[in-house]
Short mmCIF file of C-alpha atoms in Angstrom, two decimals:
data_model
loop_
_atom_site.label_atom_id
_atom_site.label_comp_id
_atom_site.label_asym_id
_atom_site.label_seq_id
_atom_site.Cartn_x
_atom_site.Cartn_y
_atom_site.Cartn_z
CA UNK A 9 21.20 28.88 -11.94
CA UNK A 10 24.82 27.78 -11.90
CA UNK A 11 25.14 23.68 -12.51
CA UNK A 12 26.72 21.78 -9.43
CA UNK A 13 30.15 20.83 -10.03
CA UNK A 14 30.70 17.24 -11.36
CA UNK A 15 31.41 15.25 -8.05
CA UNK A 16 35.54 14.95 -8.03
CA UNK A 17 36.38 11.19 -8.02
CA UNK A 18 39.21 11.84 -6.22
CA UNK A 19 37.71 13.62 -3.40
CA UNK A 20 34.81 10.23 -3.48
CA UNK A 21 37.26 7.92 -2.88
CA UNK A 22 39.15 9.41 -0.48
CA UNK A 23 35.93 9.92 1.72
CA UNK A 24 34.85 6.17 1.17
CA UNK A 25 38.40 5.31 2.87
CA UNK A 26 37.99 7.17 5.62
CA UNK A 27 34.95 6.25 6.75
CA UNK A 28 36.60 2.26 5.97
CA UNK A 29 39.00 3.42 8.38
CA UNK A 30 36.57 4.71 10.92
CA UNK A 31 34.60 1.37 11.27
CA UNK A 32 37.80 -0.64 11.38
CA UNK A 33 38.47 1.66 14.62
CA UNK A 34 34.99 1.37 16.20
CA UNK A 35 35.27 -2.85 15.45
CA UNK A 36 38.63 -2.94 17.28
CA UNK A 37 37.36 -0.86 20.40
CA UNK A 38 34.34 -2.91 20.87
CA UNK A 39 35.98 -5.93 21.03
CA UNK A 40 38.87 -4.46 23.29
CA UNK A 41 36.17 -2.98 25.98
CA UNK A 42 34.71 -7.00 25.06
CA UNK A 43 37.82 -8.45 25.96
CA UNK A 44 38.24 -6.26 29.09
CA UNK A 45 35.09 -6.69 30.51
CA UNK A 46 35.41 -10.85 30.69
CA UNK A 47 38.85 -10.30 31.92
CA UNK A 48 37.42 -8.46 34.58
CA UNK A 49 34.36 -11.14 35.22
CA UNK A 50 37.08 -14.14 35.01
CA UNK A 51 40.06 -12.16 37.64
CA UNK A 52 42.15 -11.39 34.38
CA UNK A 53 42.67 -15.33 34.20
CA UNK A 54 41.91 -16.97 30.89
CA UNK A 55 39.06 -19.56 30.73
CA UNK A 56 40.14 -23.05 29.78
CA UNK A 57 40.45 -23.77 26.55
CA UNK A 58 37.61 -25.75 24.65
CA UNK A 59 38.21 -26.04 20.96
CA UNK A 60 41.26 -26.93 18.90
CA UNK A 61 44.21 -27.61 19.91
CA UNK A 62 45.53 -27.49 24.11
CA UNK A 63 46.42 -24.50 25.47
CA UNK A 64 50.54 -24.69 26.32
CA UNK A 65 50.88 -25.29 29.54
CA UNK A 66 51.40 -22.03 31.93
CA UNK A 67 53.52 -22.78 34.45
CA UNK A 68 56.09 -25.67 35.52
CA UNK A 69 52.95 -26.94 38.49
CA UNK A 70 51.15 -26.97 35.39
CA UNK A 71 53.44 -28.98 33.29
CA UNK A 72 54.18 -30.93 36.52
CA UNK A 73 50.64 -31.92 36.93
CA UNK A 74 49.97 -32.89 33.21
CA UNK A 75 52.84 -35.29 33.34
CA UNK A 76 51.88 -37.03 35.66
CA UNK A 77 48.09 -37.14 34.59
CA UNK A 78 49.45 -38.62 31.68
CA UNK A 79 51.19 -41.50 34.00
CA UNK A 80 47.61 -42.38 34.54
CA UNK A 81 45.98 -42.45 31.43
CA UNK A 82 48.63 -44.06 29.70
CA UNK A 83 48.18 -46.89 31.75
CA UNK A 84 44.55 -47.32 30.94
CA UNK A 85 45.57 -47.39 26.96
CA UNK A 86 47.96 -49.85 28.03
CA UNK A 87 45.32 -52.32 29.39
CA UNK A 88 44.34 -54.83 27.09
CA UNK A 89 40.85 -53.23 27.85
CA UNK A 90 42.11 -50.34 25.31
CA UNK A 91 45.50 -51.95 23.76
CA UNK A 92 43.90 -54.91 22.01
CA UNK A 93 41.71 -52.27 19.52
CA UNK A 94 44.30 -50.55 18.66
CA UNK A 95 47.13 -52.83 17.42
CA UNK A 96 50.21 -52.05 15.68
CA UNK A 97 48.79 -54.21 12.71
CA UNK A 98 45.72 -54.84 11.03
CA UNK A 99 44.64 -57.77 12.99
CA UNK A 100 42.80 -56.53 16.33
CA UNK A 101 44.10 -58.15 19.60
CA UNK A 102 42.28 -60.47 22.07
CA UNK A 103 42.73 -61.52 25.80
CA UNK A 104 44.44 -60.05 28.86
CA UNK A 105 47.81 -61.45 26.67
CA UNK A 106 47.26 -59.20 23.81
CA UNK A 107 47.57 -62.14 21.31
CA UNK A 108 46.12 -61.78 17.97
CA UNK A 109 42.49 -62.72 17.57
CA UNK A 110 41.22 -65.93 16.46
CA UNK A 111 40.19 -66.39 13.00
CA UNK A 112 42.66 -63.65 12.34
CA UNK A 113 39.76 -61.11 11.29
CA UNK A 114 41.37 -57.78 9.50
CA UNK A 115 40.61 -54.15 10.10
CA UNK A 116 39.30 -53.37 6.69
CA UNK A 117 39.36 -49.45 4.92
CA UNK A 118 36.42 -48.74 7.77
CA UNK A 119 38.05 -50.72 10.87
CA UNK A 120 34.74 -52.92 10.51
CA UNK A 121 36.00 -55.81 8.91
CA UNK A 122 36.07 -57.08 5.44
CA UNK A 123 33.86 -59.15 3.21
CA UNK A 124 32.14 -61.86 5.56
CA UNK A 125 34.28 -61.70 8.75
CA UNK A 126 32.71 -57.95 9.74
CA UNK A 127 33.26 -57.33 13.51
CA UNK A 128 29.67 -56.99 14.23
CA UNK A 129 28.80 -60.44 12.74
CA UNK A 130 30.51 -61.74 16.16
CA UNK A 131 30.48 -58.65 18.51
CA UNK A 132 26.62 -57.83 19.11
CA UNK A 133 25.34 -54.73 20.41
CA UNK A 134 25.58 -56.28 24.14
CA UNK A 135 27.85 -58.67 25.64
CA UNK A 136 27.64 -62.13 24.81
CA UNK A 137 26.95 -64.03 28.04
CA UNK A 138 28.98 -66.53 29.37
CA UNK A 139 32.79 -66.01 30.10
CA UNK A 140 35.29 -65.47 27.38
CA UNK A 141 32.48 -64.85 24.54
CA UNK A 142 32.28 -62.01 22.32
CA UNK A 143 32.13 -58.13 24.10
CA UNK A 144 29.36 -56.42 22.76
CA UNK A 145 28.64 -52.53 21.64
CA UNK A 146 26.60 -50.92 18.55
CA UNK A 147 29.94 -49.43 16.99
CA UNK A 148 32.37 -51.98 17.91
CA UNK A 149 35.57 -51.24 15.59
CA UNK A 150 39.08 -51.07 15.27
CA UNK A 151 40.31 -47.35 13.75
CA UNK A 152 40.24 -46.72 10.10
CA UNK A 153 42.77 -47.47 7.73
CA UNK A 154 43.96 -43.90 7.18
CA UNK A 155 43.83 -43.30 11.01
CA UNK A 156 44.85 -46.11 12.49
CA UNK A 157 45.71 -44.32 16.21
CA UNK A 158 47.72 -47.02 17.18
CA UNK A 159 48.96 -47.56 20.68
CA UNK A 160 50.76 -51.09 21.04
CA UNK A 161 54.02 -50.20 21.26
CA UNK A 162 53.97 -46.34 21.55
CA UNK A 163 56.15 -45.07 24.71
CA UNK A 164 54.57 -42.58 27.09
CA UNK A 165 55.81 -39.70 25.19
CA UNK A 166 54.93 -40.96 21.72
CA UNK A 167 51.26 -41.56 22.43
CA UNK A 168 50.61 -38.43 23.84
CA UNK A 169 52.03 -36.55 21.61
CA UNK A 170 50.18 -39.04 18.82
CA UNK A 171 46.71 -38.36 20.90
CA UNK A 172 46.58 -34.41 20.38
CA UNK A 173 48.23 -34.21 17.25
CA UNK A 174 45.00 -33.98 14.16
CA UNK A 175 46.97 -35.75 11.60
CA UNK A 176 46.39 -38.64 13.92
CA UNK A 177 43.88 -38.43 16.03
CA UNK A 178 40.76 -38.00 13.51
CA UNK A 179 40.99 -33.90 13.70
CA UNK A 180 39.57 -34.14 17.03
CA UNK A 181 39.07 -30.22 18.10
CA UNK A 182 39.95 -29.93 22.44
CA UNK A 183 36.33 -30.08 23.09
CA UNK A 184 35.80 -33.46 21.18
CA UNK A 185 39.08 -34.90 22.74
CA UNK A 186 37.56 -33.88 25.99
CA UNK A 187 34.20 -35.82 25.34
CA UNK A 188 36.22 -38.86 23.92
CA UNK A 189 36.46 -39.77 27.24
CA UNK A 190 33.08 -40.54 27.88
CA UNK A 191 32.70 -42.56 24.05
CA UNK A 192 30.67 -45.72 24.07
CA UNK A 193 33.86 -47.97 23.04
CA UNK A 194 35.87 -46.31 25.63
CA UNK A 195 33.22 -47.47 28.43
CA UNK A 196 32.78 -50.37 27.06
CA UNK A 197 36.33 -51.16 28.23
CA UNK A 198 34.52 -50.96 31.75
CA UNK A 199 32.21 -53.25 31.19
CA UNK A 200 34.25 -56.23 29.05
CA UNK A 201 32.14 -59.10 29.83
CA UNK A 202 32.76 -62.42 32.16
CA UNK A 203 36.22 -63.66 32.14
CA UNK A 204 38.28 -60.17 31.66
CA UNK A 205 40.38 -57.81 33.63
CA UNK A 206 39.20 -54.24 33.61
CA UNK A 207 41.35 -51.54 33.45
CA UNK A 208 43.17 -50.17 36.14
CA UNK A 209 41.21 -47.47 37.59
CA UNK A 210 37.66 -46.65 37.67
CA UNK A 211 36.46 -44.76 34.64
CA UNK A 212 36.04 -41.71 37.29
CA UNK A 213 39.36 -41.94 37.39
CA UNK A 214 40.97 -41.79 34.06
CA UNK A 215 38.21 -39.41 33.49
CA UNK A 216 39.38 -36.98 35.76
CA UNK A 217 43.47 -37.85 34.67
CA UNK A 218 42.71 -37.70 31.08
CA UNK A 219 40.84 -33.89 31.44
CA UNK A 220 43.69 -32.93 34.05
CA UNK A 221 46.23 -33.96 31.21
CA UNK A 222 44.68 -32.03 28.46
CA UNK A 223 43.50 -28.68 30.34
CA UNK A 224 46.65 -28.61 31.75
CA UNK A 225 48.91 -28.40 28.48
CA UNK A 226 48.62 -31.90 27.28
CA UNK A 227 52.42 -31.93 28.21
CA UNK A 228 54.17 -34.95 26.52
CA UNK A 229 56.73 -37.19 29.04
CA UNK A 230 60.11 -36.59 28.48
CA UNK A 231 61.03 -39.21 26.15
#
C-alpha cells in the first residue's frame, strides 16, 4: 500500500480560514434577520433607549419638547428642596434662603461628614418632629468629594449638560438616570418636614418632565 501524503500545511490553513470566514457570514445574517424581525414588531421605529448615554434627539418636536421638559426640572433642582444638598462649596445649605447651615458642618471625602459632626448624628432616618428640626432619611448626604454634582449656581444649560455627562454625574448609565428620579433623597425633598416649602410641582410631575427630558434627547437650553 502506498503511504498517504503528508497533510500540506498550506492547504490546512487555508481551509481553517475559510470556514473562519463562513461563521463570520452566518453570525452577521442572524443578527440582520434579528434586527429585521424587531423592526418589523416595533413599525421600523427604534425602542427608547435604556442604558448609557441619551439617544440624540430625532427631530426639532423632539428637541422642542426636551427643552422645555428641562424648564421644569430645572426648577425643582432650583428649590431649596434640592439646591441646599448640593452647594457650590463644601458646607451644605439650609432653609428656604439657601444660607449655609448652622454649625457649619463639612461634606467630608464621603459627603457624610467628618470626624464628630457626621450628618446622620443630626439627620435621623425620619423627620424630626416639630417645625424647623432636622429632615430625616437613612442615606442623608451631600455628594462625594470627587463628584460633587453641584447645582447652586449652574444656568439651565450648564446643569443639564452637567446631569448626563459620566464624568459628573457618578457614571450613571440612561437606565439609572431614569430611576434617579424615584431615589429616596430625591423624595425626601417631598416630604421636608414642618416649617418648609416643597418644591414646585408634585413629584408626578417632575417625574414625568425629568423622563420626557431624557427620552427625548436630554437636549441642553441654549445657553
Amino acid at each position: 500500500m502506498k503511504p498517504h501524503p503528508a497533510p500540506n500545511p498550506r492547504t490546512s490553513s487555508l481551509l481553517k480560514i475559510g470556514a473562519a470566514l463562513s461563521f463570520i457570514i452566518f453570525i452577521t445574517t442572524a443578527v440582520t434577520t434579528v434586527s429585521s424581525g424587531e423592526r418589523a414588531r416595533t413599525g421600523g421605529r427604534e425602542t427608547p433607549l435604556r442604558t448609557g448615554s441619551p439617544r440624540p434627539a430625532r427631530t426639532a418636536q423632539d428637541r422642542a419638547e426636551s427643552v422645555e421638559a428641562f424648564g421644569k426640572v430645572y426648577k425643582v433642582l432650583m428649590s431649596p428642596r434640592c439646591l441646599n444638598c448640593h452647594p457650590a462649596g463644601n458646607v451644605p445649605l439650609q432653609g428656604d434662603d439657601s444660607h449655609l447651615h448652622t454649625m457649619l458642618p463639612q461634606r467630608g471625602v464621603d459627603g457624610k461628614g467628618v470626624f464628630a459632626m457626621k450628618c446622620g448624628n443630626c439627620h435621623q432616618a425620619t423627620n424630626t418632629p416639630g417645625r424647623h428640626t432636622p429632615p430625616g432619611n437613612p442615606e442623608w448626604h451631600l455628594p462625594p468629594a470627587n463628584m460633587k454634582m453641584v447645582f447652586q449656581g449652574r444656568t439651565p444649560n450648564q446643569l443639564a449638560k452637567q446631569l448626563v455627562d459620566p464624568k459628573q454625574n457618578g457614571r450613571k448609565s440612561m437606565k439609572e438616570l431614569l430611576e434617579h428620579a424615584d431615589d429616596t433623597l430625591v423624595l425626601a425633598g417631598w416630604h421636608p418636614g414642618e416649617g418648609r416649602t416643597l418644591p414646585p410641582m408634585s413629584h408626578a410631575e417632575f417625574k414625568k418632565a425629568w423622563t420626557t427630558w431624557l427620552e427625548k434627547g436630554a437636549v441642553a437650553p441654549a445657553p
